[in-house]
Short mmCIF file of C-alpha atoms and ligand atoms in Angstrom, two decimals:
data_model
loop_
_atom_site.label_atom_id
_atom_site.label_comp_id
_atom_site.label_asym_id
_atom_site.label_seq_id
_atom_site.Cartn_x
_atom_site.Cartn_y
_atom_site.Cartn_z
CA MET A 1 0.03 0.01 0.04
CA SER A 2 1.54 3.20 -0.82
CA LYS A 3 1.54 5.93 1.51
CA PHE A 4 -0.01 8.22 -0.80
CA THR A 5 -3.20 6.10 -1.30
CA PRO A 6 -5.75 6.70 1.40
CA ILE A 7 -6.72 3.62 3.41
CA LEU A 8 -10.53 3.60 3.45
CA PRO A 9 -12.92 2.16 5.74
CA GLY A 10 -13.48 -1.47 5.04
CA LYS A 11 -9.70 -1.77 5.04
CA THR A 12 -8.04 -3.61 7.82
CA ILE A 13 -5.57 -1.98 10.43
CA GLY A 14 -3.20 -4.28 11.96
CA LEU A 15 -2.30 -3.51 15.59
CA LEU A 16 1.17 -4.77 16.98
CA GLY A 17 0.21 -5.07 20.70
CA GLY A 18 -3.10 -5.55 22.34
CA GLY A 19 -3.13 -3.40 25.51
CA GLN A 20 -5.28 -0.59 26.44
CA LEU A 21 -3.89 1.54 23.73
CA GLY A 22 -4.79 -0.84 21.42
CA ARG A 23 -8.29 -1.06 22.65
CA MET A 24 -8.98 2.48 22.43
CA LEU A 25 -7.41 2.52 19.01
CA ALA A 26 -9.68 -0.46 17.93
CA MET A 27 -12.77 1.21 19.51
CA GLU A 28 -12.24 4.24 17.22
CA GLY A 29 -11.34 2.48 14.20
CA LYS A 30 -14.22 0.09 14.61
CA ARG A 31 -16.44 3.45 14.71
CA MET A 32 -14.99 4.62 11.71
CA GLY A 33 -15.75 1.38 9.74
CA TYR A 34 -12.08 -0.44 9.48
CA ARG A 35 -11.47 -4.11 10.43
CA VAL A 36 -9.19 -4.46 13.15
CA VAL A 37 -6.87 -7.35 13.93
CA CYS A 38 -4.29 -7.29 16.78
CA LEU A 39 -1.14 -9.27 17.74
CA ASP A 40 -0.86 -10.03 21.57
CA PRO A 41 0.44 -12.90 23.42
CA THR A 42 -2.32 -12.66 26.13
CA PRO A 43 -5.53 -14.47 24.99
CA GLU A 44 -8.50 -11.84 25.07
CA SER A 45 -6.07 -9.06 25.57
CA PRO A 46 -7.69 -5.58 26.34
CA CYS A 47 -7.67 -4.96 22.52
CA GLY A 48 -8.58 -8.68 21.43
CA GLN A 49 -11.83 -8.04 23.46
CA VAL A 50 -13.20 -5.35 21.10
CA CYS A 51 -11.47 -6.03 17.70
CA ASP A 52 -12.45 -8.36 15.01
CA GLU A 53 -9.83 -10.80 15.57
CA GLN A 54 -6.61 -11.34 17.83
CA ILE A 55 -3.74 -13.36 16.71
CA ILE A 56 -2.21 -14.98 19.72
CA GLY A 57 1.42 -14.57 19.65
CA SER A 58 4.49 -12.57 20.65
CA PHE A 59 5.24 -9.53 18.74
CA GLU A 60 8.72 -10.19 19.05
CA ASP A 61 8.15 -13.22 16.85
CA LEU A 62 8.32 -12.63 12.91
CA ASP A 63 6.15 -15.36 11.92
CA SER A 64 3.35 -14.14 14.20
CA ALA A 65 3.89 -10.45 13.07
CA ARG A 66 3.74 -11.64 9.41
CA LYS A 67 0.54 -13.21 9.98
CA LEU A 68 -0.91 -10.01 11.26
CA ALA A 69 0.93 -8.03 8.29
CA GLU A 70 -0.48 -10.42 5.54
CA GLN A 71 -4.07 -9.57 6.36
CA SER A 72 -3.56 -5.72 7.16
CA ASP A 73 -3.65 -2.86 4.99
CA VAL A 74 -1.61 -0.71 7.63
CA LEU A 75 0.26 -1.55 10.70
CA ILE A 76 0.34 0.42 14.06
CA TYR A 77 2.46 -0.48 16.80
CA GLU A 78 0.79 0.63 20.17
CA THR A 79 3.93 -0.09 22.45
CA GLU A 80 7.81 0.55 21.84
CA ASN A 81 8.65 -2.69 23.63
CA ILE A 82 8.54 -4.59 20.40
CA ASN A 83 11.65 -5.82 18.44
CA ALA A 84 12.48 -3.26 15.81
CA GLN A 85 14.17 -5.64 13.76
CA VAL A 86 10.69 -7.41 13.44
CA VAL A 87 9.27 -4.27 12.33
CA ALA A 88 12.00 -3.61 10.01
CA GLU A 89 11.43 -6.80 8.40
CA LEU A 90 7.64 -6.27 8.02
CA GLU A 91 8.16 -2.74 6.37
CA LYS A 92 9.99 -4.19 3.56
CA GLU A 93 6.66 -5.57 2.38
CA HIS A 94 3.93 -3.70 4.17
CA TRP A 95 2.94 -0.35 5.04
CA VAL A 96 4.46 0.55 8.45
CA PRO A 97 3.92 4.40 8.55
CA GLN A 98 5.36 4.85 12.15
CA SER A 99 8.64 3.15 11.01
CA SER A 100 11.22 0.73 12.44
CA GLN A 101 13.64 3.63 12.42
CA ILE A 102 11.49 5.84 14.93
CA LEU A 103 10.75 2.85 16.96
CA SER A 104 14.67 2.07 17.26
CA TYR A 105 15.32 5.58 18.50
CA PHE A 106 12.57 6.08 20.93
CA GLN A 107 12.65 2.73 22.58
CA ASP A 108 16.40 3.26 23.52
CA ARG A 109 16.64 5.83 26.17
CA ARG A 110 20.46 6.42 24.78
CA GLU A 111 19.35 7.11 21.62
CA GLU A 112 16.48 9.49 22.69
CA LYS A 113 18.62 11.42 25.08
CA THR A 114 21.74 11.82 22.69
CA ARG A 115 19.64 12.56 19.33
CA LEU A 116 17.63 15.23 21.41
CA HIS A 117 20.81 16.93 22.82
CA GLU A 118 22.58 16.85 19.57
CA ALA A 119 19.72 18.57 17.67
CA GLY A 120 19.70 21.21 20.55
CA PHE A 121 16.57 20.47 22.54
CA PRO A 122 16.99 21.01 26.31
CA VAL A 123 17.48 17.61 28.32
CA VAL A 124 18.70 17.17 31.92
CA PRO A 125 22.34 16.59 32.49
CA HIS A 126 23.10 12.68 32.01
CA ARG A 127 25.72 10.30 31.04
CA ILE A 128 25.32 6.87 29.36
CA ALA A 129 26.62 3.96 30.96
CA GLU A 130 27.32 0.74 28.77
CA LYS A 131 28.80 -1.32 31.77
CA ALA A 132 27.74 -1.05 35.23
CA GLU A 133 31.51 -0.59 36.25
CA GLU A 134 31.21 2.99 34.62
CA ILE A 135 28.29 4.10 37.00
CA PRO A 136 30.05 5.17 40.21
CA ALA A 137 32.04 7.70 38.65
CA PHE A 138 29.06 9.12 36.67
CA ILE A 139 27.38 9.46 39.95
CA GLU A 140 30.47 11.44 41.13
CA GLU A 141 30.00 13.73 38.12
CA ILE A 142 26.33 14.05 37.91
CA GLY A 143 26.06 14.38 41.68
CA CYS A 144 23.22 13.20 44.03
CA PRO A 145 20.16 12.93 43.79
CA CYS A 146 20.12 10.96 40.39
CA ILE A 147 18.05 8.48 38.81
CA LEU A 148 19.57 5.45 37.01
CA LYS A 149 17.25 4.24 34.29
CA THR A 150 17.78 1.24 31.88
CA ALA A 151 17.92 2.00 28.38
CA PHE A 152 15.30 -0.48 27.25
CA GLY A 153 11.87 -1.78 28.53
CA GLY A 154 11.26 0.58 31.36
CA TYR A 155 7.86 2.00 31.84
CA ASP A 156 5.94 3.38 34.89
CA GLY A 157 9.04 3.80 36.85
CA LYS A 158 9.91 0.11 36.33
CA GLY A 159 13.77 -0.15 35.61
CA GLN A 160 14.61 3.16 37.47
CA TRP A 161 16.61 3.62 40.77
CA VAL A 162 16.84 6.89 42.67
CA ILE A 163 20.05 7.42 44.03
CA ARG A 164 20.10 9.76 46.84
CA GLN A 165 23.52 9.12 48.21
CA LYS A 166 26.47 7.52 46.59
CA GLU A 167 26.54 4.94 49.44
CA GLN A 168 23.40 3.24 47.92
CA TRP A 169 25.25 2.23 44.89
CA GLU A 170 26.55 -1.20 46.33
CA LYS A 171 22.95 -2.13 46.95
CA ILE A 172 21.48 -1.13 43.75
CA ARG A 173 24.38 -2.96 42.06
CA GLU A 174 23.12 -6.06 43.27
CA GLU A 175 19.69 -5.40 41.96
CA LEU A 176 20.91 -4.47 38.45
CA LYS A 177 20.39 -6.97 35.38
CA ALA A 178 21.54 -6.25 31.77
CA GLY A 179 22.47 -2.73 30.93
CA PRO A 180 23.00 -0.08 29.19
CA TRP A 181 21.51 2.56 31.30
CA VAL A 182 21.23 6.45 31.31
CA LEU A 183 22.21 8.03 34.37
CA GLU A 184 20.36 11.62 35.02
CA LYS A 185 20.41 14.35 37.52
CA ARG A 186 17.03 14.35 39.61
CA VAL A 187 15.62 17.68 38.96
CA GLU A 188 13.19 19.54 41.59
CA LEU A 189 10.25 19.50 39.45
CA THR A 190 7.86 22.60 39.44
CA THR A 191 5.31 20.32 37.27
CA GLU A 192 5.20 18.07 34.64
CA LEU A 193 3.53 18.53 31.13
CA SER A 194 3.01 16.61 27.71
CA VAL A 195 2.09 17.48 24.43
CA ILE A 196 1.25 14.99 21.66
CA VAL A 197 1.59 15.85 18.06
CA ALA A 198 -0.03 14.06 14.96
CA ARG A 199 1.83 14.22 11.79
CA THR A 200 0.98 12.91 8.37
CA PRO A 201 3.21 10.99 5.76
CA ASP A 202 3.27 14.31 3.69
CA GLY A 203 4.22 16.30 6.89
CA ARG A 204 0.90 17.89 7.94
CA LYS A 205 1.10 18.55 11.79
CA ARG A 206 -1.37 19.25 14.47
CA SER A 207 -0.60 19.17 18.40
CA PHE A 208 -3.26 18.44 20.99
CA PRO A 209 -3.66 20.74 24.02
CA ALA A 210 -1.02 20.14 26.57
CA ALA A 211 -1.57 18.31 29.74
CA GLU A 212 -0.29 18.97 33.16
CA ASN A 213 0.71 15.50 34.73
CA ILE A 214 0.84 14.49 38.24
CA HIS A 215 2.95 11.46 38.98
CA GLN A 216 3.31 9.07 42.23
CA HIS A 217 5.98 6.64 42.41
CA GLN A 218 6.87 7.32 38.87
CA ILE A 219 3.45 6.29 37.61
CA LEU A 220 1.19 9.00 35.95
CA ARG A 221 -2.01 9.35 38.26
CA ALA A 222 -3.63 12.64 36.92
CA SER A 223 -3.62 14.66 33.99
CA ILE A 224 -5.21 18.27 34.07
CA VAL A 225 -6.04 20.10 30.86
CA PRO A 226 -5.38 22.96 30.64
CA PRO A 227 -2.33 22.94 32.89
CA ARG A 228 -2.20 25.22 35.72
CA ILE A 229 0.83 27.15 34.68
CA ASP A 230 1.79 30.39 32.78
CA PRO A 231 0.16 29.80 29.15
CA THR A 232 3.51 31.19 27.73
CA ILE A 233 5.45 28.23 29.01
CA VAL A 234 2.61 25.96 27.45
CA ALA A 235 3.13 27.72 24.25
CA GLU A 236 6.89 26.92 24.61
CA ALA A 237 6.16 23.14 25.29
CA GLN A 238 3.91 22.98 22.44
CA ASP A 239 6.38 24.47 20.00
CA ILE A 240 9.29 22.36 20.96
CA ALA A 241 7.22 19.27 20.71
CA GLU A 242 6.14 20.42 17.00
CA ARG A 243 9.95 21.14 16.23
CA ILE A 244 10.86 17.45 17.67
CA THR A 245 8.23 15.93 15.59
CA GLU A 246 9.41 17.63 12.52
CA HIS A 247 12.99 16.96 13.23
CA PHE A 248 12.50 13.30 13.58
CA GLN A 249 9.88 13.21 10.70
CA VAL A 250 7.58 11.20 12.87
CA VAL A 251 4.43 9.83 11.24
CA GLY A 252 1.51 9.21 13.27
CA LEU A 253 1.83 10.71 16.88
CA LEU A 254 4.82 11.65 19.04
CA ALA A 255 3.91 12.22 22.75
CA VAL A 256 6.68 14.27 24.32
CA GLU A 257 6.90 14.40 27.89
CA PHE A 258 8.44 17.70 29.71
CA PHE A 259 9.93 18.45 33.04
CA LEU A 260 9.45 22.03 34.23
CA VAL A 261 11.84 23.37 36.71
CA GLY A 262 11.16 26.78 37.69
CA LYS A 263 10.49 28.58 34.44
CA THR A 264 13.03 26.02 32.41
CA LEU A 265 11.50 23.35 30.31
CA TYR A 266 13.39 19.89 29.69
CA VAL A 267 12.45 17.43 27.42
CA ASN A 268 11.92 14.12 29.54
CA GLU A 269 11.07 11.44 27.16
CA MET A 270 9.03 10.71 24.02
CA ALA A 271 6.73 7.91 22.74
CA PRO A 272 5.84 7.48 19.01
CA ARG A 273 2.35 6.29 19.91
CA PRO A 274 -0.92 7.18 21.84
CA HIS A 275 -0.05 8.26 25.48
CA ASN A 276 -1.72 7.75 28.76
CA SER A 277 -1.73 11.80 29.18
CA GLY A 278 -3.82 11.97 26.05
CA HIS A 279 -6.65 9.80 27.18
CA TYR A 280 -8.54 13.06 28.09
CA THR A 281 -8.91 13.63 24.26
CA TRP A 282 -11.48 10.83 24.05
CA GLU A 283 -14.09 12.91 25.63
CA ALA A 284 -12.65 16.48 25.69
CA CYS A 285 -11.30 16.99 22.23
CA TYR A 286 -13.25 16.89 19.01
CA THR A 287 -10.86 14.34 17.74
CA SER A 288 -9.35 11.89 20.01
CA GLN A 289 -5.52 11.01 19.83
CA PHE A 290 -6.69 7.52 18.64
CA GLU A 291 -8.81 8.82 15.85
CA GLN A 292 -5.94 11.29 15.01
CA LEU A 293 -3.56 8.39 14.59
CA ILE A 294 -5.77 6.26 12.40
CA ARG A 295 -6.37 9.34 10.39
CA ALA A 296 -2.70 10.33 10.10
CA VAL A 297 -1.73 6.75 8.85
CA CYS A 298 -4.79 6.26 6.66
CA GLY A 299 -3.86 9.27 4.71
CA LEU A 300 -7.42 11.19 5.89
CA PRO A 301 -7.29 14.97 6.92
CA LEU A 302 -6.36 15.52 10.36
CA GLY A 303 -9.30 16.22 12.76
CA PRO A 304 -9.71 19.36 14.73
CA VAL A 305 -8.36 19.15 18.12
CA ASP A 306 -9.83 22.03 20.35
CA LEU A 307 -10.72 21.21 23.85
CA SER A 308 -14.35 21.22 24.58
CA PHE A 309 -14.09 21.89 28.17
CA PRO A 310 -11.61 21.68 31.18
CA VAL A 311 -10.85 18.04 32.19
CA VAL A 312 -9.06 15.91 34.64
CA MET A 313 -7.93 12.33 33.77
CA ILE A 314 -7.25 10.08 36.68
CA ASN A 315 -5.72 6.77 36.20
CA ILE A 316 -6.88 3.39 38.06
CA LEU A 317 -4.27 1.09 39.12
CA GLY A 318 -5.01 -2.63 40.05
CA GLU A 319 -5.08 -1.63 43.86
CA ASP A 320 -7.51 1.31 43.40
CA TYR A 321 -10.15 -1.16 41.48
CA GLU A 322 -11.71 -2.59 44.75
CA GLY A 323 -12.50 0.61 46.27
CA LEU A 324 -13.47 2.24 42.86
CA GLU A 325 -15.89 -0.30 42.14
CA LYS A 326 -18.07 0.47 45.17
CA LEU A 327 -18.05 4.06 44.37
CA ILE A 328 -19.19 3.57 40.66
CA PRO A 329 -22.95 4.12 41.26
CA HIS A 330 -22.19 7.20 43.37
CA LEU A 331 -19.80 8.99 41.18
CA PRO A 332 -20.80 12.55 40.21
CA GLU A 333 -22.51 12.40 36.66
CA GLU A 334 -19.58 14.13 34.98
CA VAL A 335 -17.33 11.11 35.50
CA LYS A 336 -16.80 8.77 32.31
CA ILE A 337 -15.65 5.48 33.26
CA HIS A 338 -12.82 3.55 31.05
CA ILE A 339 -12.06 0.06 32.40
CA TYR A 340 -9.78 -1.72 30.09
CA GLY A 341 -10.68 -5.38 30.74
CA LYS A 342 -7.62 -6.76 32.14
CA LYS A 343 -7.92 -10.15 33.45
CA GLU A 344 -5.72 -9.36 36.51
CA MET A 345 -6.05 -6.03 38.81
CA ALA A 346 -2.32 -6.09 39.57
CA TRP A 347 -0.79 -3.61 41.99
CA ARG A 348 0.48 -0.51 40.46
CA ARG A 349 -0.67 -1.60 36.63
CA LYS A 350 -2.99 0.55 34.92
CA VAL A 351 -6.50 -1.11 34.73
CA GLY A 352 -8.68 1.94 33.91
CA HIS A 353 -9.18 5.44 34.00
CA LEU A 354 -11.78 8.34 34.77
CA THR A 355 -12.37 11.39 32.68
CA ILE A 356 -13.96 14.22 34.62
CA LYS A 357 -15.47 17.47 33.20
CA THR A 358 -14.39 19.97 35.64
CA ASP A 359 -12.98 23.22 36.10
CA LYS A 360 -12.03 22.69 39.75
CA PRO A 361 -9.17 20.19 39.46
CA GLU A 362 -8.08 20.52 43.23
CA GLN A 363 -11.58 19.45 44.34
CA VAL A 364 -11.39 16.20 42.23
CA LEU A 365 -7.84 15.59 43.47
CA SER A 366 -8.82 15.96 47.08
CA LEU A 367 -11.77 13.91 46.57
CA LEU A 368 -9.46 11.08 45.36
CA GLU A 369 -7.18 11.22 48.19
CA GLU A 370 -10.12 11.11 50.73
CA LYS A 371 -11.99 8.10 48.68
CA LEU A 372 -9.14 6.16 47.40
CA GLY A 373 -6.62 6.84 49.89
CA TRP A 374 -4.07 8.57 47.62
CA ASP A 375 -0.96 9.38 49.27
CA SER A 376 -0.15 12.45 47.12
P1 ADP B 401 8.69 6.05 32.38
O1 ADP B 401 9.18 5.61 31.10
O2 ADP B 401 8.52 5.09 33.58
O3 ADP B 401 7.66 6.90 32.23
P2 ADP B 401 10.09 8.45 33.00
O4 ADP B 401 11.53 8.63 32.86
O5 ADP B 401 9.23 9.38 32.34
O6 ADP B 401 9.91 6.93 32.66
O7 ADP B 401 9.91 8.54 34.45
C1 ADP B 401 8.74 8.61 35.35
C2 ADP B 401 8.66 9.67 36.17
O8 ADP B 401 9.61 9.57 37.05
C3 ADP B 401 8.62 10.99 35.70
O9 ADP B 401 7.38 11.35 34.77
C4 ADP B 401 8.98 11.96 36.84
O10 ADP B 401 7.61 12.05 37.67
C5 ADP B 401 10.00 11.01 37.49
N1 ADP B 401 11.41 11.35 36.96
C6 ADP B 401 11.95 10.59 36.08
N2 ADP B 401 13.13 11.22 35.71
C7 ADP B 401 13.22 12.10 36.53
C8 ADP B 401 14.36 13.23 36.75
N3 ADP B 401 15.54 13.35 36.07
N4 ADP B 401 14.08 14.12 37.94
C9 ADP B 401 12.97 14.09 38.50
N5 ADP B 401 11.96 13.44 38.40
C10 ADP B 401 12.14 12.46 37.33
MG1 MG B 402 7.52 8.86 31.29
#
């Protein structure tokens, strides 16, 4: 399929990965009239429950990926934790607009940081360690507190160690598995922001309204839109995110996470796919991030992304679910519930989210502290 031939409803979208992002992509794709097939190792995955067909298999495995590709008109990956070589093989014969090259850049924190830095985008001071033995010297250079992050496969704070004193190193050393790693300065956050940009194969771009993000234990807990900070800083983040998308020639979506320290923005990390902090777009923007990705890769016009109302998105983690379930019949009428259909309500794993139309985010957050025992 050529990138210049629009892929119309009735055609098949193949999703590499069947998690919640795939599920929401499939729901939007189905609404638009596409056939959606996913590949995921877990039977009845969150996406498998709502799409036309799930191929059960690892997206690390070329044969399974080929089975998906053979029946797809366009392939979309919904996670970076897939083998870039598998994607490189697929793109020889199939339309994989997000590209294996972008995947290989953004699944490796070393590449991500280095390429951003070399292109002149602001990143926090960091060092790249190929071997564990190099780390103690880098801790000295960067200074404490710092954070050690595995280059591959980390998410929701997994694969990260906060180093407050250099004496902690011996203990952390015992826990470390394979490298490489990035060691970075732990900055005093004023707040965190993210911007999601959509870009088409022919270079049209549109960015969603920025979100203010609140993390606990390095996991996103809440996104507040619009952010409660100086709009000129928000505009600067938007501009940086768009320039990064252009710089890397991303096709599909690019989510850019920022740290705000005082009035200075740093790019934290990026993801070339839908992003948790963009879930609010489902209800609060005319076009959701999921629809926008489908539009971008299928060669359709990008949709309007205006914010319809102020909003707060709250993540539901496995440990929240029991408490939340009891509250569902009593939730205020503005609360929209998304539950991902995961078989296990595992601790510190995202199992759903709530979107709440509100111009009083503080009230929502303090209610959650009270009702769900949040420890913010
Ligand atoms: P993940 O892939 O798990 O999202 P991140 O690098 O985005 O990894 O880290 C998760 C969260 O941990 C960040 O959103 C932020 O709250 C905190 N964090 C990570 N790196 C730093 C840092 N250098 N300084 C301060 N906080 C950090
Ligand atoms: Mg992150």
